[in-house]
Coordinates of C-alpha atoms in Angstrom, one line a residue:
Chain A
X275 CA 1.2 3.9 -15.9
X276 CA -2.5 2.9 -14.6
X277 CA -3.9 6.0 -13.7
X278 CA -5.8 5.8 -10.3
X279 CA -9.6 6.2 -9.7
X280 CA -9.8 9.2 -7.5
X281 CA -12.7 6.1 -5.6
X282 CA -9.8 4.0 -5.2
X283 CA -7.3 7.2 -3.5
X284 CA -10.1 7.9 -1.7
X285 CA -11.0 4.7 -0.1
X286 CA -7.5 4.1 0.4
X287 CA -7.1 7.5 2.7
X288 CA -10.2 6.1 4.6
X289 CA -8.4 3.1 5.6
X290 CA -5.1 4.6 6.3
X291 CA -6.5 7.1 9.0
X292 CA -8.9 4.1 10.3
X293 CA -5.3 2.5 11.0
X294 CA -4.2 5.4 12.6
X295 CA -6.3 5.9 14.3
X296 CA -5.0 3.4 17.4
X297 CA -4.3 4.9 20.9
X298 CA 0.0 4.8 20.4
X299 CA -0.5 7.2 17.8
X300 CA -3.5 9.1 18.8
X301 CA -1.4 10.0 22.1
X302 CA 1.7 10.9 20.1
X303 CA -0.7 13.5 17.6
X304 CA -1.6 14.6 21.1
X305 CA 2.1 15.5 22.0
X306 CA 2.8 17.1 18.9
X307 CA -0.3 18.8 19.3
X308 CA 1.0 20.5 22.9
X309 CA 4.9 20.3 22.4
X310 CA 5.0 23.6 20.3
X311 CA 2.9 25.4 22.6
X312 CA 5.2 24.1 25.6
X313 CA 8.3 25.2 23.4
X314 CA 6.6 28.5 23.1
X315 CA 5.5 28.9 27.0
X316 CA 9.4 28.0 28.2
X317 CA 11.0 30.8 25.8
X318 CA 8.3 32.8 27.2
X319 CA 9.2 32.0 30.8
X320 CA 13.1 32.3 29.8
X321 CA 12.5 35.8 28.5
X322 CA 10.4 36.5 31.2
X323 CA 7.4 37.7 29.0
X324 CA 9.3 39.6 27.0
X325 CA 9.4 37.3 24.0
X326 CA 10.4 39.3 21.0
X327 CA 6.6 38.6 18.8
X328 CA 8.9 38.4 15.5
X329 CA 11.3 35.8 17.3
X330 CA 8.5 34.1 18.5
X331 CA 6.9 34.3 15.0
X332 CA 10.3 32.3 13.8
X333 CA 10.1 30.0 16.5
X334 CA 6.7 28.5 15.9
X335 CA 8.0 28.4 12.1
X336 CA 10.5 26.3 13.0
X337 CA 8.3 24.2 15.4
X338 CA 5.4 23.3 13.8
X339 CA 5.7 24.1 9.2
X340 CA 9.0 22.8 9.6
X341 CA 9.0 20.1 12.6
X342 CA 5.9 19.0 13.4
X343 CA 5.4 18.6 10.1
X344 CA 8.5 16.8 8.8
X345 CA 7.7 14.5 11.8
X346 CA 4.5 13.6 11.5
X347 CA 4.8 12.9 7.3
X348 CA 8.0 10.6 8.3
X349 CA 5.9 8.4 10.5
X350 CA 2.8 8.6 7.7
X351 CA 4.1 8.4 4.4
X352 CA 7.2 6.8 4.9
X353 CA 6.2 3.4 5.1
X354 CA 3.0 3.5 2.7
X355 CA 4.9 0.7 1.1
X356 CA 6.7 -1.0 3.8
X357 CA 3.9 -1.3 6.4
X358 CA 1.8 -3.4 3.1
X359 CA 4.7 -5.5 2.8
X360 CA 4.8 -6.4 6.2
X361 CA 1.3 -7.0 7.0
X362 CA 0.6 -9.0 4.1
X363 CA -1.9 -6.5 2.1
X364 CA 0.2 -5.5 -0.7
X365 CA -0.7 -8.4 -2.6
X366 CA -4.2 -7.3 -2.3
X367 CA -4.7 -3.7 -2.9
X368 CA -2.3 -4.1 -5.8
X369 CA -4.1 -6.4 -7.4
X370 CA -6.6 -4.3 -8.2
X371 CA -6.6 -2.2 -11.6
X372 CA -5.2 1.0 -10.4
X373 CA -4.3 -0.8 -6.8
X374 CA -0.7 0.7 -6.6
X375 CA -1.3 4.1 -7.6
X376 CA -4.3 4.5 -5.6
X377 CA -2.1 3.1 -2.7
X378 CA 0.0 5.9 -3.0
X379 CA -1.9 8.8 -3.5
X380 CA -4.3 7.3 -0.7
X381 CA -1.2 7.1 1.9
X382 CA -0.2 10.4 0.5
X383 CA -3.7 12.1 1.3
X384 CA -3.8 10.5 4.4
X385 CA -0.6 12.1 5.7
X386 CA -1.4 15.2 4.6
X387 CA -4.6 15.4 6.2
X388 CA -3.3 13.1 9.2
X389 CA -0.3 15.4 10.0
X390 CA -2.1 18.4 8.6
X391 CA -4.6 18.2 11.2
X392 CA -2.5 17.8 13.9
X393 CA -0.5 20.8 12.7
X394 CA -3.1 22.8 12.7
X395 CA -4.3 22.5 16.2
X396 CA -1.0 23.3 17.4
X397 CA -0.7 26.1 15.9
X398 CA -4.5 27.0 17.8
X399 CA -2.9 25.5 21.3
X400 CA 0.9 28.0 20.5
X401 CA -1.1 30.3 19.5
X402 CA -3.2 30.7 22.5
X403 CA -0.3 30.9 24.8
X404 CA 2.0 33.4 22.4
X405 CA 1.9 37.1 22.3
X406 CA 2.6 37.8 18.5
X407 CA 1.9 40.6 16.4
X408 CA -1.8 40.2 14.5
X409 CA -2.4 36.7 15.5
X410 CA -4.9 36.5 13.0
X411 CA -2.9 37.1 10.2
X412 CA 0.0 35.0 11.3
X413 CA -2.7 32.3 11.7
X414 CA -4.0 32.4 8.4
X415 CA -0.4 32.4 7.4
X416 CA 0.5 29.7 9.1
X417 CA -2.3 27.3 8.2
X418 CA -1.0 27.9 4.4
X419 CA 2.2 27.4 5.6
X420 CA 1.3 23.5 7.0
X421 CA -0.6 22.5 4.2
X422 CA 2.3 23.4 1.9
X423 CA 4.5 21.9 3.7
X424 CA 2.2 18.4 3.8
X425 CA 2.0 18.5 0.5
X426 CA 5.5 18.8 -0.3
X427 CA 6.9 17.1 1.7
X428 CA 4.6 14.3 1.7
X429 CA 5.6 14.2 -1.9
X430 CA 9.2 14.0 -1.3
X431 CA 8.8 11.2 1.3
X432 CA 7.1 9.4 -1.2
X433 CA 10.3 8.5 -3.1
X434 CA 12.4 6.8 -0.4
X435 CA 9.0 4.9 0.4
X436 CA 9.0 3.1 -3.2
X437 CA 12.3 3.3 -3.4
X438 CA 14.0 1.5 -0.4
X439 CA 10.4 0.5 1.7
X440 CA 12.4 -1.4 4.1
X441 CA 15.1 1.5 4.7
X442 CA 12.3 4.5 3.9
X443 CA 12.7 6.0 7.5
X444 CA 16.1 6.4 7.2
X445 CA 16.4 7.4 3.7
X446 CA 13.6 10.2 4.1
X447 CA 15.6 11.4 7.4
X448 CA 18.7 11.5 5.1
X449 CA 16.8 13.3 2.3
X450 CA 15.0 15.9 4.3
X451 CA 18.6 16.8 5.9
X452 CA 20.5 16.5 2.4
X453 CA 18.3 18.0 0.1
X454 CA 15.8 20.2 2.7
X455 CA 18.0 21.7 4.7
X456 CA 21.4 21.7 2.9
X457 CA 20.5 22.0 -0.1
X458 CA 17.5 24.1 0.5
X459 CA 19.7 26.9 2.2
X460 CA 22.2 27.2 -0.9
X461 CA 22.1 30.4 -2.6
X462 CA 22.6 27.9 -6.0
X463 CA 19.9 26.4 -8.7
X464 CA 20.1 23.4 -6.7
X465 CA 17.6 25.1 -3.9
X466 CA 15.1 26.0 -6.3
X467 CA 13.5 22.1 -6.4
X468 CA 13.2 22.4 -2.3
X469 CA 10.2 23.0 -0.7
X470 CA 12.2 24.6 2.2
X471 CA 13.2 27.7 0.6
X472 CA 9.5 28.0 -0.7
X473 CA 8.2 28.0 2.4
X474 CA 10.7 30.3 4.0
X475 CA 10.0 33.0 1.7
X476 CA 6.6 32.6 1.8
X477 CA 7.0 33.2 5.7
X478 CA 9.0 36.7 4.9
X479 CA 6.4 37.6 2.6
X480 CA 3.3 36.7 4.5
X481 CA 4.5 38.2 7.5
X482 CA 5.9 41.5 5.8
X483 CA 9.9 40.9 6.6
X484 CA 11.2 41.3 3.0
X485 CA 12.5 44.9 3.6
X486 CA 13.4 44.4 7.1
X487 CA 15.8 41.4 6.3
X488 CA 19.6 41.8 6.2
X489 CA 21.3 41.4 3.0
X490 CA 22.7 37.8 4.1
X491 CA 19.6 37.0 5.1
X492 CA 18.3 37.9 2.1
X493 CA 20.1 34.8 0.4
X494 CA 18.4 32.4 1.9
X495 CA 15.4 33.4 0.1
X496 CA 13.6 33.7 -3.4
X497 CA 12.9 37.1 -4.8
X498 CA 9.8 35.8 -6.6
X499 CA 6.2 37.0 -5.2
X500 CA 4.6 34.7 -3.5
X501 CA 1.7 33.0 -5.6
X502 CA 5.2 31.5 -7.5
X503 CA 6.2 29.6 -4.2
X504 CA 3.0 28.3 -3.8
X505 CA 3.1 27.1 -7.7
X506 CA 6.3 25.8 -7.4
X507 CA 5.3 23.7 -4.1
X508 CA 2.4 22.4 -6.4
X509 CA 4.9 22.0 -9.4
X510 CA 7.7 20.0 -7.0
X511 CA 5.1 17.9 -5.3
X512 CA 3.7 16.9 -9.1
X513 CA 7.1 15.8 -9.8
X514 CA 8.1 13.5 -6.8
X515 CA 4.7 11.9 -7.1
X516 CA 4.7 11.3 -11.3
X517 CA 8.8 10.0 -10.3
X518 CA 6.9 7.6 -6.7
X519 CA 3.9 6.8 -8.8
X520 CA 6.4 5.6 -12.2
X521 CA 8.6 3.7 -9.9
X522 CA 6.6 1.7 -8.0
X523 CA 4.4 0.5 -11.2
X524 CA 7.7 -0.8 -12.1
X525 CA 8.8 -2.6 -8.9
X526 CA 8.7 -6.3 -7.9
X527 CA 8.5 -7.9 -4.5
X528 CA 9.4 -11.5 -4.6
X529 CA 7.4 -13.6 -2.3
X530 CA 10.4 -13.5 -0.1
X531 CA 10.5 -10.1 0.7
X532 CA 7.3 -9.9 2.6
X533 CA 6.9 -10.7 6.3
Chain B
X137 CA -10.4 -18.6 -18.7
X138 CA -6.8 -19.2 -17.3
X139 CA -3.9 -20.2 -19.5
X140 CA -0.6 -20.0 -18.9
X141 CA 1.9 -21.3 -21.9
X142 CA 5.7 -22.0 -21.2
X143 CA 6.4 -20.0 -18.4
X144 CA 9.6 -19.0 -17.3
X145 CA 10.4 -16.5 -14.0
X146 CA 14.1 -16.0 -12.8
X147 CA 15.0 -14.2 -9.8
X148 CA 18.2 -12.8 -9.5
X149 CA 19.8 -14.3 -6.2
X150 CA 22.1 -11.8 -3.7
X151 CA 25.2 -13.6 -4.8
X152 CA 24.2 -12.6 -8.2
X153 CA 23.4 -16.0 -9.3
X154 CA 20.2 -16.3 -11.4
X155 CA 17.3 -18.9 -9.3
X156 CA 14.2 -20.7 -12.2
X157 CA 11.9 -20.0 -10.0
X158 CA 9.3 -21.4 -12.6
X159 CA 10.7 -22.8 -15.3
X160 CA 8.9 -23.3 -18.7
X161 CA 5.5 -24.4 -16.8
X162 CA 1.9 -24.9 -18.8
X163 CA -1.1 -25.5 -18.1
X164 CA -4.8 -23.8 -18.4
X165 CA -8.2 -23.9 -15.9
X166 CA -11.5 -23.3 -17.4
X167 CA -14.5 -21.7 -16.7
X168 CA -16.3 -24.1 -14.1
X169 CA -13.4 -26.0 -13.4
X170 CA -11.4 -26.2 -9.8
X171 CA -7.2 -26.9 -10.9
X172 CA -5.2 -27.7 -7.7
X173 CA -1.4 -26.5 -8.0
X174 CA 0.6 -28.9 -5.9
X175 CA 4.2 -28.3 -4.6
X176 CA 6.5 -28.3 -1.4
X177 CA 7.7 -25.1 -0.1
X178 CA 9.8 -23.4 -3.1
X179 CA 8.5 -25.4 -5.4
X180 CA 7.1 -21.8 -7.5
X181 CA 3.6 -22.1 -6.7
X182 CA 3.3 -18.7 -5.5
X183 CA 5.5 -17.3 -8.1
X184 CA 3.6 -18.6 -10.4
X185 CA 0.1 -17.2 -9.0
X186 CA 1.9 -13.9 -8.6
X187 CA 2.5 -13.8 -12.3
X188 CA -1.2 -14.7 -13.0
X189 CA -2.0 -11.8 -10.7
X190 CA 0.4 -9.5 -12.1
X191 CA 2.2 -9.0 -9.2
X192 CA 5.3 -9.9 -11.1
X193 CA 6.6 -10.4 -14.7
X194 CA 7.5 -12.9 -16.4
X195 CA 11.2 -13.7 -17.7
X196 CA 9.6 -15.2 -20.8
X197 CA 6.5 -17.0 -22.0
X198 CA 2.9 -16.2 -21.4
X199 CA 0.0 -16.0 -18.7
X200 CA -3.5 -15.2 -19.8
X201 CA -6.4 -14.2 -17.8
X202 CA -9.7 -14.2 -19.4
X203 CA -8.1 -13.5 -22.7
X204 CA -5.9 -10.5 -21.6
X205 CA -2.0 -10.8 -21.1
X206 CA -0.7 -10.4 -17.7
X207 CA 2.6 -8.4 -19.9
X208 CA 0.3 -6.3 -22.6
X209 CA -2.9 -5.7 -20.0
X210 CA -2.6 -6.3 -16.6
X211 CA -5.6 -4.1 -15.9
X212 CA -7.6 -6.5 -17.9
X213 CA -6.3 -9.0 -16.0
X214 CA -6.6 -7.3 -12.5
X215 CA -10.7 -6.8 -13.5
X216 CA -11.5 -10.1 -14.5
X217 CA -9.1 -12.4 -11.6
X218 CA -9.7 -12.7 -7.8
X219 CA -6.6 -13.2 -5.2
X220 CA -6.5 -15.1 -2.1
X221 CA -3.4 -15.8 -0.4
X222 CA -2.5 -17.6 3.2
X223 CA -1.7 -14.5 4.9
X224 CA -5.5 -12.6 4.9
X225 CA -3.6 -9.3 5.4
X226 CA -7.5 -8.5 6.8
X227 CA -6.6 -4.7 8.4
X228 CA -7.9 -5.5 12.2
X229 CA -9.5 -2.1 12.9
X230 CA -11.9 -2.6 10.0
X231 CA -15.3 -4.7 9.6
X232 CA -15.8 -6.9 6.7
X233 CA -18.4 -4.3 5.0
X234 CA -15.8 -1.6 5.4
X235 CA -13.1 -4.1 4.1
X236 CA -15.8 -4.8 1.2
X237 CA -16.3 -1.3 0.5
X238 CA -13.4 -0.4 0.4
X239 CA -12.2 -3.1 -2.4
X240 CA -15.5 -1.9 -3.9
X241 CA -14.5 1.9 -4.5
X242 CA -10.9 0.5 -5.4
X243 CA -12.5 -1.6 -8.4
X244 CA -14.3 2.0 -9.2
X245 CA -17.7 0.4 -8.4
X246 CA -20.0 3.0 -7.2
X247 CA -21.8 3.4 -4.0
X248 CA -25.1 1.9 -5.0
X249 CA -23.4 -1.2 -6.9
X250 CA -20.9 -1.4 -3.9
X251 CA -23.3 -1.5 -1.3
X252 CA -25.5 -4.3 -3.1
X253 CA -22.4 -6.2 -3.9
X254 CA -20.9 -6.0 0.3
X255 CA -24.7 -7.4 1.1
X256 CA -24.7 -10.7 -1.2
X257 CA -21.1 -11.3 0.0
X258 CA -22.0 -10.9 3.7
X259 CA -25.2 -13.0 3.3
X260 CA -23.1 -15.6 1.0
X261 CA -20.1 -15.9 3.0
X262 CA -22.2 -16.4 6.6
X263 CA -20.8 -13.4 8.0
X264 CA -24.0 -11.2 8.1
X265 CA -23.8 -11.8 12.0
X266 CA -20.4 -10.4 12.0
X267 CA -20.2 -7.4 9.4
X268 CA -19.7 -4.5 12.1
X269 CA -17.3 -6.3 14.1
X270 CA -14.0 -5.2 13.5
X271 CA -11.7 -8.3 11.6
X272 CA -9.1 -8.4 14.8
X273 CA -12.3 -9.9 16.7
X274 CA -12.9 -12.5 13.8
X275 CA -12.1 -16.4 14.0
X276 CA -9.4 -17.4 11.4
X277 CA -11.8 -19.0 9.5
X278 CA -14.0 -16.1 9.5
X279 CA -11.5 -13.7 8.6
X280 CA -10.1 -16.0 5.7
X281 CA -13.8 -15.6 4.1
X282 CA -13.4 -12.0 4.4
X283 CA -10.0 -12.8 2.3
X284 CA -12.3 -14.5 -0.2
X285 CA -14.8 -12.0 -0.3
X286 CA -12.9 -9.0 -1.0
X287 CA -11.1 -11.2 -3.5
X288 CA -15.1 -11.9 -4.7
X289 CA -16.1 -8.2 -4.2
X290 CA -16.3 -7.6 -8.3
X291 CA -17.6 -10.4 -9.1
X292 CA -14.0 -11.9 -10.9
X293 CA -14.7 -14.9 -13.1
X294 CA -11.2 -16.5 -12.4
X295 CA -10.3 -17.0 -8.8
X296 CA -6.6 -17.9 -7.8
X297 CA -6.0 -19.4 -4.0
X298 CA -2.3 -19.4 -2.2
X299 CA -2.7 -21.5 0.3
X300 CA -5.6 -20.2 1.4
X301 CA -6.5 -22.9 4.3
X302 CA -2.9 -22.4 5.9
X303 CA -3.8 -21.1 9.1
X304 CA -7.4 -22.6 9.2
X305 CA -8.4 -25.5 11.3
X306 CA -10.0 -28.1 10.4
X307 CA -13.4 -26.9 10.1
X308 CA -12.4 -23.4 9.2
X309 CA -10.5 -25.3 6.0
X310 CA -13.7 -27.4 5.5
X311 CA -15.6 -24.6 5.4
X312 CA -13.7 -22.2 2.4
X313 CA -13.4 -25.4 0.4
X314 CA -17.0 -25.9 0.8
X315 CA -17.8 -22.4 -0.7
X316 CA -15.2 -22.9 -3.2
X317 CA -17.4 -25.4 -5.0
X318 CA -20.1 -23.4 -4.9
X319 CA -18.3 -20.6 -6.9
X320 CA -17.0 -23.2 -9.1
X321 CA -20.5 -24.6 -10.0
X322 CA -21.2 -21.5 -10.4
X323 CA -18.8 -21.1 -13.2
X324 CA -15.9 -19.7 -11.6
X325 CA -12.2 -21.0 -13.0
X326 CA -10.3 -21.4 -9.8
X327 CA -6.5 -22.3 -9.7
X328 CA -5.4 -23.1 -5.9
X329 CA -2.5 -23.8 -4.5
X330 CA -1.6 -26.0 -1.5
X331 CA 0.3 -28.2 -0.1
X332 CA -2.0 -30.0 2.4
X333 CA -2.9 -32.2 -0.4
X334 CA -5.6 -34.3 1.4
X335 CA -7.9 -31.4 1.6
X336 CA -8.3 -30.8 -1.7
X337 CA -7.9 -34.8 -2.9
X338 CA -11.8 -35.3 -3.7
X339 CA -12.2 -31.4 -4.5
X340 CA -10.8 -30.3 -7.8
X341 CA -11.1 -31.6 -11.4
X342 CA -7.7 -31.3 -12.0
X343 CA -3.8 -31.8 -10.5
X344 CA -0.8 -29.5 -11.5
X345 CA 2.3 -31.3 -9.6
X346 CA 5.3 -28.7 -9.8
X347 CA 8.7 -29.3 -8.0
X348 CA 11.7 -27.0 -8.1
X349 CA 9.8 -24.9 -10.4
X350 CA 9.0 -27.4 -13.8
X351 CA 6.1 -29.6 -13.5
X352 CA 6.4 -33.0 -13.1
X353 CA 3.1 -34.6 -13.0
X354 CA -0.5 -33.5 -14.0
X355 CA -3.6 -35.0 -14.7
X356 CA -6.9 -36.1 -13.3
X357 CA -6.8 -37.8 -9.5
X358 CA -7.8 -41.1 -11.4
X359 CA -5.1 -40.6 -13.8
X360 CA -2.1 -39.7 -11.0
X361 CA -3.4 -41.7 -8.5
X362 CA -2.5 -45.6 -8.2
X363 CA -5.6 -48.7 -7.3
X364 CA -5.4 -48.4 -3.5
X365 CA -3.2 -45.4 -2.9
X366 CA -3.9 -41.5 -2.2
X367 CA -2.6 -38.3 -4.4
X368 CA -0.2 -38.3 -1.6
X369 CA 1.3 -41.0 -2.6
X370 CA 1.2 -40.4 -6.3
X371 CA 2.9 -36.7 -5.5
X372 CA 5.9 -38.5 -3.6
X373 CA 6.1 -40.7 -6.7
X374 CA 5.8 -37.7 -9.0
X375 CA 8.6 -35.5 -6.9
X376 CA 11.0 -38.4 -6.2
X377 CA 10.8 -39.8 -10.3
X378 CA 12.5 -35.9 -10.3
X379 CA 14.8 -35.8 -7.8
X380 CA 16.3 -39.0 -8.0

């Protein structure tokens, strides 16, 4: 396998964002920007102010580590093949001497920083408008929340996207509800490669909960301290990209199948 | 500089049936020397270019590039061959010195080297006057030199062409063809493909006539060519001696 030039990854991110950078998508980072904070402003309203800060704590988890994110890195890395294919480059960033591997990990670092980005300054905007507990601290937990879950998930996407380019939406949608959130929430071995149950325990360890939780609850995370979740983010993220990276050295596109 | 020696590329069809997309085809270009690869649609032009490029593998035989094997070092290959195909795939929200530097950093080149290289290709493709323009603004013709330049932008001493004056006028065509002579005096070996067959008529040293993947014909234009007719003519004669 032609390992990549970290030039090549790098010039590669720069010309994914300069693609994103078009006013359809800059207006949709701008919703997902706002949406959380909306989310957050309606339970508000509902529970007219009296928004329990630990409920509203689990509520912009679910919004933006584990939305947002998984939103923004489907429309990113999901067709870092796909989108080459169809608009005729493919044949010339990968014929270059580490052109498919720096293709990759450039899409890759793209997303991350693309939906990372956006991410982050809704968490500023929900933020702003929530009453939580030490907003400081949930901040700083939160930021290391998002980038975990760019990177791992970014990683995961990047299997469907070499695997099946023209079907990668679909496939990742499928794999993020198989194997993130049924899988991931399986008190079995199986939930130990997911970067969902990583991040939710981080969450109850960040924010304090581990002795607060129920004994059900308890289930649904790892007993491991938390500088092993964030290794075994690292670890799972290595893995799907070695697995993208081997794969799509391998793969052939006939003429035919591009656009 | 380019050699390829009984090649053979099979695709497996979606009935399951196996297609010779090239079948057992040779031939070689040499350093300073311009090889036209004629063919109608499906004939395995591209295939065959896409093996050279090594975009995809051969079933069996051999494709060189500058002495390295497209099979046992496609990086070798990838450093010393250049690819231009019909579709520029030119990323519209990008200049050509961003496109150029770009390429640059993906052949490892670094910034200094890079920036001197983007500034010879600018001035030696005429697009000096347009390298901050983003490509969607750029002519056809104009963003099919950008095609050749970032194909250029390491300096590649084999140069393989796919139909690169497809979607060029008349002038835009007469223009790449102009500065693909240049590069050939300068000592470039350069394999193109094409089935617009007067363009390139009076334009390349040699003729590689390939139909439903095997070659059928190949030779100088005075060699191919009958007293009075065109290398139209002698590629009907060529195709049909198959067909029929």
């Amino acid at each position: 396998m032609q390992m990549p030039s970290l030039w090549g990854a790098v010039a590669v991110a720069g010309f994914q964002l300069r693609r994103l950078l078009t006013p359809p998508r800059l207006a949709m980072a701008a919703l997902g920007a706002v949406f959380p904070a909306a989310v957050m402003l309606a339970a508000s309203r509902a529970s007219r102010g009296r928004l329990d800060p630990d409920l509203a704590v689990v509520l912009l988890y679910v919004l933006i580590p584990e939305g947002l994110c998984l939103l923004g890195l489907l429309v990113t890395m999901c067709p870092a093949v796909s989108d080459e294919l169809e608009r005729g480059t493919w044949v010339h960033v990968t014929v270059r001497p580490s052109g498919r591997a720096s293709l990759l990990l450039g899409t890759f670092l793209a997303a991350v920083v693309w939906t990372g980005s956006v991410a982050l300054i809704a968490l500023g905007i929900a933020l702003a408008v929530t009453k939580v507990w030490h907003p400081e601290a949930v901040a700083m937990a939160f930021s290391g929340l998002i980038v975990l879950s760019c990177i791992g998930r970014a990683a995961l996407f990047a299997l469907p996207a070499v695997i099946m380019p023209k079907r990668a939406l679909v496939a990742s949608v499928g794999v993020a509800i198989v194997v993130e959130y049924l899988a991931g929430v399986l008190p079995a071995v199986v939930n130990q490669a997911t970067v969902s149950l990583r991040l939710r325990t981080l969450l109850v360890e960040w924010m304090g909960w581990r002795r607060k939780l129920p004994v059900e609850i308890q289930l649904l995370v790892d007993m491991q301290p938390a500088w092993v979740q964030v290794i075994a983010v690292f670890i799972v993220a290595a893995v799907f990209l070695t697995a993208a990276l081997f794969i799509l050295e391998r793969r052939q596109f006939p003429p035919s199948e591009e656009v | 500089m380019i050699e390829v020696v009984d090649l053979v590329k099979d695709y497996r069809a979606g009935d399951g049936s196996v297609v010779h997309a090239v079948d057992h085809i040779s031939f070689t270009v040499a350093a300073g020397e311009t090889v036209g690869l004629l063919g109608a649609n499906g004939a395995g032009k591209t295939t065959t270019l896409r093996v050279l490029a090594t975009l995809l593998k051969p079933t069996s035989g051999t494709a060189r590039v500058a002495g390295y094997d497209v099979v046992a070092d496609p990086v070798g290959v990838r450093r010393h061959l250049g690819y231009v195909s019909a579709t520029t795939g030119v990323a519209d929200r990008l200049t050509p010195r961003e496109i150029f530097t770009s390429f640059g950093r993906l052949h490892g080149l670094d910034r200094e080297a890079t920036a001197t290289r983007v500034e010879r290709l600018l001035a030696g493709l005429d697009l000096t006057s347009c390298a901050d323009r983003p490509a969607g603004r750029l002519s056809s013709g104009q963003r099919q030199r950008v095609s050749l330049g970032r194909a250029l932008v390491h300096n590649p001493p084999a140069l393989v062409l796919d139909e690169p004056t497809n979607a060029l006028d008349v002038l835009g065509a007469r223009d790449l063809l102009s500065m693909l002579g240049q590069l050939r005096g300068e000592g470039h070996a350069i394999l193109i493909s094409t089935h617009r067959l007067h363009e390139i008529e009076h334009r390349c040293d040699r003729f590689v006539i390939v139909h439903m993947g095997r070659i059928v014909a190949t030779g100088t234009r005075d060699e191919l060519v009958a007293d009075g007719a065109g290398l139209e003519d002698a590629f009907f004669v060529a195709v049909s001696r198959r067909v029929f």
